[in-house]
Short mmCIF file of C-alpha atoms and ligand atoms in Angstrom, two decimals:
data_model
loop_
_atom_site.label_atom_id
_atom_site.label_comp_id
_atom_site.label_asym_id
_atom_site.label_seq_id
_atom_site.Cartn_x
_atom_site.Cartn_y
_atom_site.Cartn_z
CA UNK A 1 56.73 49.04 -108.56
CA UNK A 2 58.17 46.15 -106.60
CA UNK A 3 57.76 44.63 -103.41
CA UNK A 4 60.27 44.64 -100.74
CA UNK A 5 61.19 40.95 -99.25
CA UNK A 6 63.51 41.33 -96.37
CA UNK A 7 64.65 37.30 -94.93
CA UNK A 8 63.56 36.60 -98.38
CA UNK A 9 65.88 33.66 -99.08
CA UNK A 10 64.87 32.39 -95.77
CA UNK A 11 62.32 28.97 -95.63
CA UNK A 12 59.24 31.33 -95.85
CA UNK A 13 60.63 34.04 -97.72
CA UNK A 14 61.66 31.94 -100.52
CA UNK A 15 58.04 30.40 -100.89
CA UNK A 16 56.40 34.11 -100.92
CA UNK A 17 58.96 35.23 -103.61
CA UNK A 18 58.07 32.19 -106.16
CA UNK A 19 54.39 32.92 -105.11
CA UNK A 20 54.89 36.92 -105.75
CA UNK A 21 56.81 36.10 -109.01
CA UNK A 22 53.93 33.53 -110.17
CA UNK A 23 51.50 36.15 -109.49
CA UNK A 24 53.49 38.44 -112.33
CA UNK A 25 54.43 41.13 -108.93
CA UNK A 26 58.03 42.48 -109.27
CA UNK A 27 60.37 41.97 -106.35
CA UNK A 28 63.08 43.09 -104.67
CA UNK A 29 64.78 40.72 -102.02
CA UNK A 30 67.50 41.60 -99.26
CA UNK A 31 68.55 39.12 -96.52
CA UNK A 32 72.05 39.07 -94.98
CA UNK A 33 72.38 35.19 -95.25
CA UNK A 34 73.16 34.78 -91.87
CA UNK A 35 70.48 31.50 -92.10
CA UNK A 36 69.86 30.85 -95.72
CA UNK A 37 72.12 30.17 -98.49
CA UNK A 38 72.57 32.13 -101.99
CA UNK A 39 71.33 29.00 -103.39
CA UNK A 40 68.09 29.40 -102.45
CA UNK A 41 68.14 33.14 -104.87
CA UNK A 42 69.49 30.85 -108.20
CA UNK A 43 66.45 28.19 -107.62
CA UNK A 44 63.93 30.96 -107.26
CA UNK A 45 64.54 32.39 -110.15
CA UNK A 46 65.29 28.90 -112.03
CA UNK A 47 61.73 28.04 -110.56
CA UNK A 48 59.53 30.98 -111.62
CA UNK A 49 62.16 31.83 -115.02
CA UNK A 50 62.00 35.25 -113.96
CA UNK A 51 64.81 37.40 -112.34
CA UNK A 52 64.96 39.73 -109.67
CA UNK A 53 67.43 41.92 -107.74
CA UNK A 54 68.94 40.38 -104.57
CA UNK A 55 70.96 42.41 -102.12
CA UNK A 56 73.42 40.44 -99.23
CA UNK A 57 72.45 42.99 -96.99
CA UNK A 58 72.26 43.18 -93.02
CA UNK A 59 68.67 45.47 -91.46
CA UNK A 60 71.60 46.62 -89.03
CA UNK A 61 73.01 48.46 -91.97
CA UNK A 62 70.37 51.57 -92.64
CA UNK A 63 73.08 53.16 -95.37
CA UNK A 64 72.80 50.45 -97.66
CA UNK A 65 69.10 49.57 -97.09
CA UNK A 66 68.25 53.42 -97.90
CA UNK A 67 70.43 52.75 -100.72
CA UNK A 68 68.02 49.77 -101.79
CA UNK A 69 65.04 52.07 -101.93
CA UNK A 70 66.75 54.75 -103.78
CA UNK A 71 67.23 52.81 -106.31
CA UNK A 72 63.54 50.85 -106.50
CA UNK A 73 60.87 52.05 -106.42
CA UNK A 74 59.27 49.50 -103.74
CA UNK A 75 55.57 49.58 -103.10
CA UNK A 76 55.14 47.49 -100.25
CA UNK A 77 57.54 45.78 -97.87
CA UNK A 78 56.98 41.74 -96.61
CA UNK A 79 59.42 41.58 -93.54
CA UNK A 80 60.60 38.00 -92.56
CA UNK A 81 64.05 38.76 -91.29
CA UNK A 82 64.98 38.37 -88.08
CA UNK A 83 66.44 36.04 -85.96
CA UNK A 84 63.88 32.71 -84.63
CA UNK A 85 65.41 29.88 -82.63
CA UNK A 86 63.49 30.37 -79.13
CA UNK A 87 66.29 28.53 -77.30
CA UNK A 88 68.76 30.26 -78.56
CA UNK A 89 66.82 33.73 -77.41
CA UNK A 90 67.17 32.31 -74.28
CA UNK A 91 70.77 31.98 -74.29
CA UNK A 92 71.24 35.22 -76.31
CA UNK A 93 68.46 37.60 -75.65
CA UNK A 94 70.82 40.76 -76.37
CA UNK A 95 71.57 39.57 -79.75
CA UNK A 96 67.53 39.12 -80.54
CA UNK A 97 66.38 42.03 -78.92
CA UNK A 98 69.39 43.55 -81.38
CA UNK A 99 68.41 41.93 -84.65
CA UNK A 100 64.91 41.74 -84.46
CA UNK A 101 63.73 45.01 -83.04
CA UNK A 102 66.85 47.22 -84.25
CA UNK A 103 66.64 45.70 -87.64
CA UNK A 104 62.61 46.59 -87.77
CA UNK A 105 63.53 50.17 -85.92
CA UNK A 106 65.68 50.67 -89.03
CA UNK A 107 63.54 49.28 -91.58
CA UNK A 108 60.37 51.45 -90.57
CA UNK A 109 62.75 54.95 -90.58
CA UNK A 110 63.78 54.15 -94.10
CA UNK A 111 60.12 53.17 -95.37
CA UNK A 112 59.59 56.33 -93.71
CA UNK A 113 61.60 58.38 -95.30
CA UNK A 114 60.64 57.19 -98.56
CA UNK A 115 56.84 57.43 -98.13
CA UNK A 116 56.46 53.94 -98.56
CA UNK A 117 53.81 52.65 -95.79
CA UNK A 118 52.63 48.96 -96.26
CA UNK A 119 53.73 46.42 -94.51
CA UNK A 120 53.59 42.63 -94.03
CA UNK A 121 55.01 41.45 -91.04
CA UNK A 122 55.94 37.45 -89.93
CA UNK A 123 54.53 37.23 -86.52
CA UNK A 124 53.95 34.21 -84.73
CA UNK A 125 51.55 32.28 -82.41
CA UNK A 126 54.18 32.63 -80.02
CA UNK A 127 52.37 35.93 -79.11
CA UNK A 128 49.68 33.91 -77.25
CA UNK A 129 51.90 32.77 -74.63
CA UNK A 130 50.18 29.97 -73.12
CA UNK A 131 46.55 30.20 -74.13
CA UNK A 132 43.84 30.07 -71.60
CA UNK A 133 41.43 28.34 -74.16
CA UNK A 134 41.72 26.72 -77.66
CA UNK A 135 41.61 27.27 -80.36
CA UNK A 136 42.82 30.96 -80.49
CA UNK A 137 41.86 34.28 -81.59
CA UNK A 138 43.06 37.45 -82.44
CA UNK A 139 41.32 38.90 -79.19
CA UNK A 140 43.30 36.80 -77.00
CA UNK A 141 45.73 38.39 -74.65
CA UNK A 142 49.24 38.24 -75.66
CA UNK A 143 52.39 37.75 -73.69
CA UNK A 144 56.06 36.08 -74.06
CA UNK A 145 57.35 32.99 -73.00
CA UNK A 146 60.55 33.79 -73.88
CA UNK A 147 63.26 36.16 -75.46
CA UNK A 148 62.10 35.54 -79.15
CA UNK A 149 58.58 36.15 -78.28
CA UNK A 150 59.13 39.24 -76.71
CA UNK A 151 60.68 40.81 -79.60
CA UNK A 152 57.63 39.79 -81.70
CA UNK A 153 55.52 41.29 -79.23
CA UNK A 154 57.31 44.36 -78.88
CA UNK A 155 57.95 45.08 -82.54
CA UNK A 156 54.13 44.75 -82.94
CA UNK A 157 53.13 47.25 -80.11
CA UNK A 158 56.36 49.39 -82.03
CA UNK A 159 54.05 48.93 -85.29
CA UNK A 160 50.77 49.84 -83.52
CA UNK A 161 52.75 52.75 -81.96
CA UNK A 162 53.47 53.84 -85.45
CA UNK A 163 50.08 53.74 -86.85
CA UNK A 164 48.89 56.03 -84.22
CA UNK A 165 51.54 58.62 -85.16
CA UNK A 166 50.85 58.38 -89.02
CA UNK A 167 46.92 56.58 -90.05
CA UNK A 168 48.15 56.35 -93.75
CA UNK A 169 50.12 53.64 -92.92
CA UNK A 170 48.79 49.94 -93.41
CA UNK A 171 49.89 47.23 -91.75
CA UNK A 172 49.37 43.02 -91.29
CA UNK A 173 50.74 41.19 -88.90
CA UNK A 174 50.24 37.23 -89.31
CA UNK A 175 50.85 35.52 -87.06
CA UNK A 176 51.85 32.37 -88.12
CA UNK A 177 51.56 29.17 -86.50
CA UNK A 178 53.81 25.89 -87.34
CA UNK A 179 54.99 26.00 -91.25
CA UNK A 180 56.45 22.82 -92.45
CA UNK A 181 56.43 21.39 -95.57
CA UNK A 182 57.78 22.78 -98.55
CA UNK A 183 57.33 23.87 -102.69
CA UNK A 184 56.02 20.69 -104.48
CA UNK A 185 58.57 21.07 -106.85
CA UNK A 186 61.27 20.19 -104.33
CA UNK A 187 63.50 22.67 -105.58
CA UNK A 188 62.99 25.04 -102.20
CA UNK A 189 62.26 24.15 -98.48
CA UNK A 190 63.69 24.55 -94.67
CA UNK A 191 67.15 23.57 -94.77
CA UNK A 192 68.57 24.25 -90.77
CA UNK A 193 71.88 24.78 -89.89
CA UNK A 194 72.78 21.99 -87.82
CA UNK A 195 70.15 19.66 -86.04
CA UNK A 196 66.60 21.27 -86.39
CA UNK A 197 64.54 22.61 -83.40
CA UNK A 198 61.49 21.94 -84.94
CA UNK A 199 59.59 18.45 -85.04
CA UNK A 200 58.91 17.99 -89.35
CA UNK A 201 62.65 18.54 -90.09
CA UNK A 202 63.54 16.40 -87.23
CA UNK A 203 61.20 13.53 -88.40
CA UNK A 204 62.41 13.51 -92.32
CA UNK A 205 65.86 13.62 -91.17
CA UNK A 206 65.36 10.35 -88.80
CA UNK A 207 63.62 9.36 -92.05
CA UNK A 208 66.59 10.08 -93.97
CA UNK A 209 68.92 8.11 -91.49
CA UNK A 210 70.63 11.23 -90.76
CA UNK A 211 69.37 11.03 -86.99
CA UNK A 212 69.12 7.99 -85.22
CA UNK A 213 65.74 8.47 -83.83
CA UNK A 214 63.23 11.26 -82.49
CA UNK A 215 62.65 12.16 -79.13
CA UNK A 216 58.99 13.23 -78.34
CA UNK A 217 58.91 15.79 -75.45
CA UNK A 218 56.83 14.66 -73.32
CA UNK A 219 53.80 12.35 -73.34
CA UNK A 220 51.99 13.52 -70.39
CA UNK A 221 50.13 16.28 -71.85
CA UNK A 222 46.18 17.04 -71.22
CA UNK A 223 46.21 16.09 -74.96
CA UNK A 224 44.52 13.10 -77.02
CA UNK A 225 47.32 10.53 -76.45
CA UNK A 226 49.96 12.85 -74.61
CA UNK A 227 51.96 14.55 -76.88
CA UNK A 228 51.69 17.89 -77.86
CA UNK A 229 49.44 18.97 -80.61
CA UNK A 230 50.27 21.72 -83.35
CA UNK A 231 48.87 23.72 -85.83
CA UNK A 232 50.82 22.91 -88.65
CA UNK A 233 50.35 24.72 -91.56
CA UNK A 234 51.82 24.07 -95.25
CA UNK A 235 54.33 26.50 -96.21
CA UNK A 236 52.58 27.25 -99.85
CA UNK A 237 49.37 27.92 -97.85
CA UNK A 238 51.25 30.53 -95.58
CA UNK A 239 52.44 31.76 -98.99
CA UNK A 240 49.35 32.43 -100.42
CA UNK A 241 48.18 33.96 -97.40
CA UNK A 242 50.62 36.90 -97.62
CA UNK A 243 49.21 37.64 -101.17
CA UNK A 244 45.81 37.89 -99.79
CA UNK A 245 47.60 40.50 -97.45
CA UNK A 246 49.13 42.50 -99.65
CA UNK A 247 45.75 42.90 -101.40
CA UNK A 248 44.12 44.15 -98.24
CA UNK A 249 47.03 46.65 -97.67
CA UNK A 250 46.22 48.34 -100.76
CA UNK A 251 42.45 49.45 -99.58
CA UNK A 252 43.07 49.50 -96.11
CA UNK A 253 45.34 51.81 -93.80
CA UNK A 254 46.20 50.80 -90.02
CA UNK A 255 47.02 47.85 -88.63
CA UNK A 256 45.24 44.68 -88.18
CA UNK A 257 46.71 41.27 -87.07
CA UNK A 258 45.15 37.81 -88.82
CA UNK A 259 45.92 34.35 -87.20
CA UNK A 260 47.41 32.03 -90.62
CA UNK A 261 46.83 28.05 -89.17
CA UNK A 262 44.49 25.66 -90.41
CA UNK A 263 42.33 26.07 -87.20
CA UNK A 264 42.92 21.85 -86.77
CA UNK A 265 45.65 20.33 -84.20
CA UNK A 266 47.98 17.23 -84.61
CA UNK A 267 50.02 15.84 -82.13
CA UNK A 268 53.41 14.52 -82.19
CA UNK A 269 51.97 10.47 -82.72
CA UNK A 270 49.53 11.82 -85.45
CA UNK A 271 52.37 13.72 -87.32
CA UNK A 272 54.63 10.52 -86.99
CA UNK A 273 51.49 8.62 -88.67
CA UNK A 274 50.77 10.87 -90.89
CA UNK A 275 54.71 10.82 -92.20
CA UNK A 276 54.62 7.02 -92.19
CA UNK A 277 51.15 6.73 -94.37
CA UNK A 278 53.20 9.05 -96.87
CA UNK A 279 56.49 7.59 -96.94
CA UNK A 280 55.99 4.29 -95.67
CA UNK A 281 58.43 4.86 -93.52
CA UNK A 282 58.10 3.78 -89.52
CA UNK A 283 59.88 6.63 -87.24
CA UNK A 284 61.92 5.06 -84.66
CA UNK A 285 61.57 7.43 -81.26
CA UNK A 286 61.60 7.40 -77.38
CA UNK A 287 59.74 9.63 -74.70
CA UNK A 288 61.57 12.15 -73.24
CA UNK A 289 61.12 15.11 -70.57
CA UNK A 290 58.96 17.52 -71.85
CA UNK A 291 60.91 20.57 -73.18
CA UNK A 292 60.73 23.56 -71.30
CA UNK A 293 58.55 26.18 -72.41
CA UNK A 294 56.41 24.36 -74.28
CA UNK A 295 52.51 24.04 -74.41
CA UNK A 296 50.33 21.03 -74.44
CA UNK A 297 48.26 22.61 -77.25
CA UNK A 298 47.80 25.47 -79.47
CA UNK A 299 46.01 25.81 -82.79
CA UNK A 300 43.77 28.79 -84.29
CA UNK A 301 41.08 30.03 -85.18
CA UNK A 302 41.73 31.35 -88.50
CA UNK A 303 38.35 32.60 -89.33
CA UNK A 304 38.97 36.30 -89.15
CA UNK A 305 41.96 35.92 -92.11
CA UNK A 306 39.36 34.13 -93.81
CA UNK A 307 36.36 36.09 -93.51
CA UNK A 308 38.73 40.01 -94.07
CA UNK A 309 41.55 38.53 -96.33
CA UNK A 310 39.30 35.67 -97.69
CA UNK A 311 42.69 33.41 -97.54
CA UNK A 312 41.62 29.83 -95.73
CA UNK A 313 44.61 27.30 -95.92
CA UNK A 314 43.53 24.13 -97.98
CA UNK A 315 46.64 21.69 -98.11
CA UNK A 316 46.07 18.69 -95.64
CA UNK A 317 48.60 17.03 -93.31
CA UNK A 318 49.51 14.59 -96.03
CA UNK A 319 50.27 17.26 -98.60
CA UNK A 320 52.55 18.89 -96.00
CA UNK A 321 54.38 15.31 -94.95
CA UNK A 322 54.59 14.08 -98.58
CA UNK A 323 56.04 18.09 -99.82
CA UNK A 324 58.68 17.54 -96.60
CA UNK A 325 59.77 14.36 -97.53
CA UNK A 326 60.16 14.65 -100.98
CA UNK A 327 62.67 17.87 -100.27
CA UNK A 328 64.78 15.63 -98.22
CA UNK A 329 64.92 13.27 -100.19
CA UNK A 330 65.88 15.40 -103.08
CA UNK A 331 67.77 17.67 -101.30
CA UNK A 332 69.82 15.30 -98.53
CA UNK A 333 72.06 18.15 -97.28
CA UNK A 334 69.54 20.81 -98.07
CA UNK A 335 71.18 23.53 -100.22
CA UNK A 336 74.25 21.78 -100.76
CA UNK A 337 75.67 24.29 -103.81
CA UNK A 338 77.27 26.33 -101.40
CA UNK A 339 78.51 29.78 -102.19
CA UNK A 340 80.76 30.97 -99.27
CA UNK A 341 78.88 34.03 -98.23
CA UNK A 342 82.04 35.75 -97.66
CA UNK A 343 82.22 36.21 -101.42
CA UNK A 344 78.98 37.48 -102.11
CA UNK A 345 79.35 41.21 -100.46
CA UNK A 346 78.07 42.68 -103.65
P1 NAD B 401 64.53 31.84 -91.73
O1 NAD B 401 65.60 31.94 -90.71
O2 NAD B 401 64.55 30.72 -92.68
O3 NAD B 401 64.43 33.20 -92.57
C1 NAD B 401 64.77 34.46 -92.03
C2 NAD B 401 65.77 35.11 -92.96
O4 NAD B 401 66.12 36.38 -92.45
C3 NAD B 401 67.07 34.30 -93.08
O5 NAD B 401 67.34 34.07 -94.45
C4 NAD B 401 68.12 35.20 -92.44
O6 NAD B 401 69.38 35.05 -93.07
C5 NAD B 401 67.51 36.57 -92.60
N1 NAD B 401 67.91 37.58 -91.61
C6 NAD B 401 67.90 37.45 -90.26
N2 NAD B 401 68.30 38.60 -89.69
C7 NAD B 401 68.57 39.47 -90.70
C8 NAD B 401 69.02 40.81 -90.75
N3 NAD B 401 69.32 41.49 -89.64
N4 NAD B 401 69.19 41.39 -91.95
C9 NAD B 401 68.91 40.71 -93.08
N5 NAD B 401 68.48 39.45 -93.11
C10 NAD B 401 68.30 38.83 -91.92
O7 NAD B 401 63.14 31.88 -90.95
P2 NAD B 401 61.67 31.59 -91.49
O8 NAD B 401 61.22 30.32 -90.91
O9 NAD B 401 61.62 31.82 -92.94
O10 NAD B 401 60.91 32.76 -90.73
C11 NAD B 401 60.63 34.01 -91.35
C12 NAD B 401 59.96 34.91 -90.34
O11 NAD B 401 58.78 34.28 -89.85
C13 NAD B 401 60.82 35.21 -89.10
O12 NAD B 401 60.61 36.55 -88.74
C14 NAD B 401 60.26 34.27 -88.05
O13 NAD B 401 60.45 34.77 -86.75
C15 NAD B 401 58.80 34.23 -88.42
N6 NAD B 401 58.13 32.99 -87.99
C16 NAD B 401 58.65 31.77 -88.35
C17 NAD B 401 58.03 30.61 -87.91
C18 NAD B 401 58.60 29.26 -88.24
O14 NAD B 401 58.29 28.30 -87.52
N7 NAD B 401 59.40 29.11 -89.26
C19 NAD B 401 56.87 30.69 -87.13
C20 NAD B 401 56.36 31.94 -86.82
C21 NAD B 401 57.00 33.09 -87.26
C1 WQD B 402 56.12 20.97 -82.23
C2 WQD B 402 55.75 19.83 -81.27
C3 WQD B 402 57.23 19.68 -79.39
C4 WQD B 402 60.77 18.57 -81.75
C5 WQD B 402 58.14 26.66 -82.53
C6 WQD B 402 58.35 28.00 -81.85
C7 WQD B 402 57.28 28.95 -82.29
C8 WQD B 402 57.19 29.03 -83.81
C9 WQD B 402 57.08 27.68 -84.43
C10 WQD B 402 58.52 30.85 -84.58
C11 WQD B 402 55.87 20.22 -79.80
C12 WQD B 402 57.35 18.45 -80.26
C13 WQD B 402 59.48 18.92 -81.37
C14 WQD B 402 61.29 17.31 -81.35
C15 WQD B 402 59.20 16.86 -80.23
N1 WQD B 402 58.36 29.62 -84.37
N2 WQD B 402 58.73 18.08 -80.63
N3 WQD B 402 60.47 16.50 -80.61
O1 WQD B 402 57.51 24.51 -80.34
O2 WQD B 402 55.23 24.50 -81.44
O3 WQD B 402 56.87 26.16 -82.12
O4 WQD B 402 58.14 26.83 -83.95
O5 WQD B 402 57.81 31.75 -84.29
O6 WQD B 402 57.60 30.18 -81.72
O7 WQD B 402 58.31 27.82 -80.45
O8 WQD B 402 57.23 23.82 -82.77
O9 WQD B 402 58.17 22.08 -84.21
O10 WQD B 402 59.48 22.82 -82.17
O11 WQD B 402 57.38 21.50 -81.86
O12 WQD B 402 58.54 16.08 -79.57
O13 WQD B 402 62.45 16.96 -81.64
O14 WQD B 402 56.69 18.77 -81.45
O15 WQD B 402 57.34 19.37 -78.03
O16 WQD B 402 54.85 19.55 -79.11
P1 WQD B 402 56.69 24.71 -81.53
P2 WQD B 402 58.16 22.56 -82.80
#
């Protein structure tokens, strides 16, 4: 049996396959490439020395993803893909609402079909909207902010809608709240198309000289000194947090969302110290306008994933600066061995 990794070559996808595959599971992993590279499949399998089927495939395709489960026998499915820049939702809300809900639409009608009923699915702390109190639980009431949120939103109520139809299904939402970092190895890690949206790319690429210098968003929050504080997470910790998942899945049916942070914030000036006591490298930046649509503050509390999945995160802001930097470094372009992905239509 073999587990299902849809967006699996994507930044988290690619750290739950090496996790899956160090764990001895078998896996199955589809992703249309449209933000990953075919790089990424070679180094997980050069990482964990094991091999594993890999499909180019688009969730807007339902032919060739029933295809995929006619010929596996897939146990459980992880489901990453989908589409995530929030300002880009905002200019394209047609093309999320497509993607994201459409592809899960058509995912859930094949797992259907083929009886196979557990799910992992990457939600995100997005959900929360703009939180009335910190730090956050799974209790709290959820609403959008924007495009991309909404289709998290909706394809969870679409998954609770499900459950209520059919009770032998199981199913865990995480929602996840900021990964960064990346496999210690430095063999995998985030590598954006174009100038990241996100602040730990952002910060090793000004490292890297790549970027002149960062711009903090504002530093007029109701926070400690201004800037808005995170709850970043290490990638490797998110990983190990959809094991604990799965596990649950295969004793439990309906659905049940868990909350995977480190239940501690950081703001912007603590993540730029935090890089510099790693690197030794001094982050040259200047205050801008705040960006719209963003919160002063937002971290979880993650002790329900603990106490049901018994998954706590234990990698420390250091571990997740020095893992970022050293994946730069190593890998200046990111996954520079660039297949065109027109050939790969196999
Ligand atoms: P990513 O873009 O690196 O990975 C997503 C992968 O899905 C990519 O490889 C992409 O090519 C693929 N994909 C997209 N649409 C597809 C489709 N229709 N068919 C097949 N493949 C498709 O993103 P990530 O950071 O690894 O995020 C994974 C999941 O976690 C996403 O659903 C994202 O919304 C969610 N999430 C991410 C973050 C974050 O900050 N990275 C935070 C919360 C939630
Ligand atoms: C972190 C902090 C910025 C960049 C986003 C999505 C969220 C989730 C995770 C998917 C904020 C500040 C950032 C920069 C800055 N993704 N910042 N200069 O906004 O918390 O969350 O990614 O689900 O939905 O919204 O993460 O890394 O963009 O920002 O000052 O160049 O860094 O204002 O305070 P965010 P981020």
């Amino acid at each position: 049996m073999s587990i299902l990794l849809t967006g699996g070559a994507g930044f988290i996808g690619s750290h739950v396959a090496v996790e899956l595959l160090d764990h001895g599971y078998d896996i199955v992993v589809v992703d249309n490439l449209d933000n990953s590279q075919m790089e990424v499949i070679t180094r997980i399998q050069e990482l964990t020395a094991k091999g594993f089927p890999f499909y180019k495939l688009d969730l807007m395709d339902s032919e060739r993803l029933d295809q995929v489960f006619a010929e596996h026998a897939i146990e459980a499915v992880m489901h990453f893909a989908g589409l995530k820049a929030v300002g880009e939702s905002v200019e394209k809300p047609l093309a999320y609402y497509e993607n994201n809900i459409t592809g899960t639409l058509n995912l859930c009608k094949v797992m259907s079909k083929y009886g196979v009923k557990q799910m992992v699915f990457s939600s995100s702390a997005t959900v929360y909207g703009t939180p009335a109190s910190l730090p956050i639980d799974e209790s709290f009431p959820l609403s959008a902010t924007n495009p991309y949120g909404r289709t998290k939103l909706m394809i969870e109520e679409m998954l609770a809608d499900l459950v209520v139809s059919d009770a032998s299904w199981s199913i865990a939402v995480l929602r996840y709240f900021n990964p960064v970092g990346a496999h210690e190895s430095g063999r995998i890690g985030e590598s954006p198309m174009g100038p990241p949206n996100n602040l730990m790319p952002y910060i090793t690429q000004v490292a890297a000289g790549k970027r002149e210098q960062l711009q903090i968003f504002g530093a007029d929050y109701e926070t400690m000194d201004g800037t808005g504080v995170r709850d970043y997470i290490h990638v490797c910790d998110l990983a190990s947090g959809h094991l604990k998942a799965l596990n649950y899945l295969k004793n439990h049916t309906g659905i049940d969302s868990f909350n995977l942070g480190t239940g501690v914030g950081y703001s912007v000036l603590d993540m730029i110290a935090a890089f510099r006591k790693v690197s030794g490298i001094e982050i040259p930046f200047q205050i801008s306008e705040r960006r719209p649509g963003d919160v002063a503050a937002c971290y979880a509390n993650s002790q329900k994933a603990q106490t049901v999945l018994g998954w706590r995160a234990v990698k420390s802001l250091e571990d997740m600066c020095r893992d970022s930097w050293r994946w730069q470094t190593e890998n200046p372009e990111g996954y520079t061995e660039r297949i065109p992905n027109t050939i790969l239509n196999f």
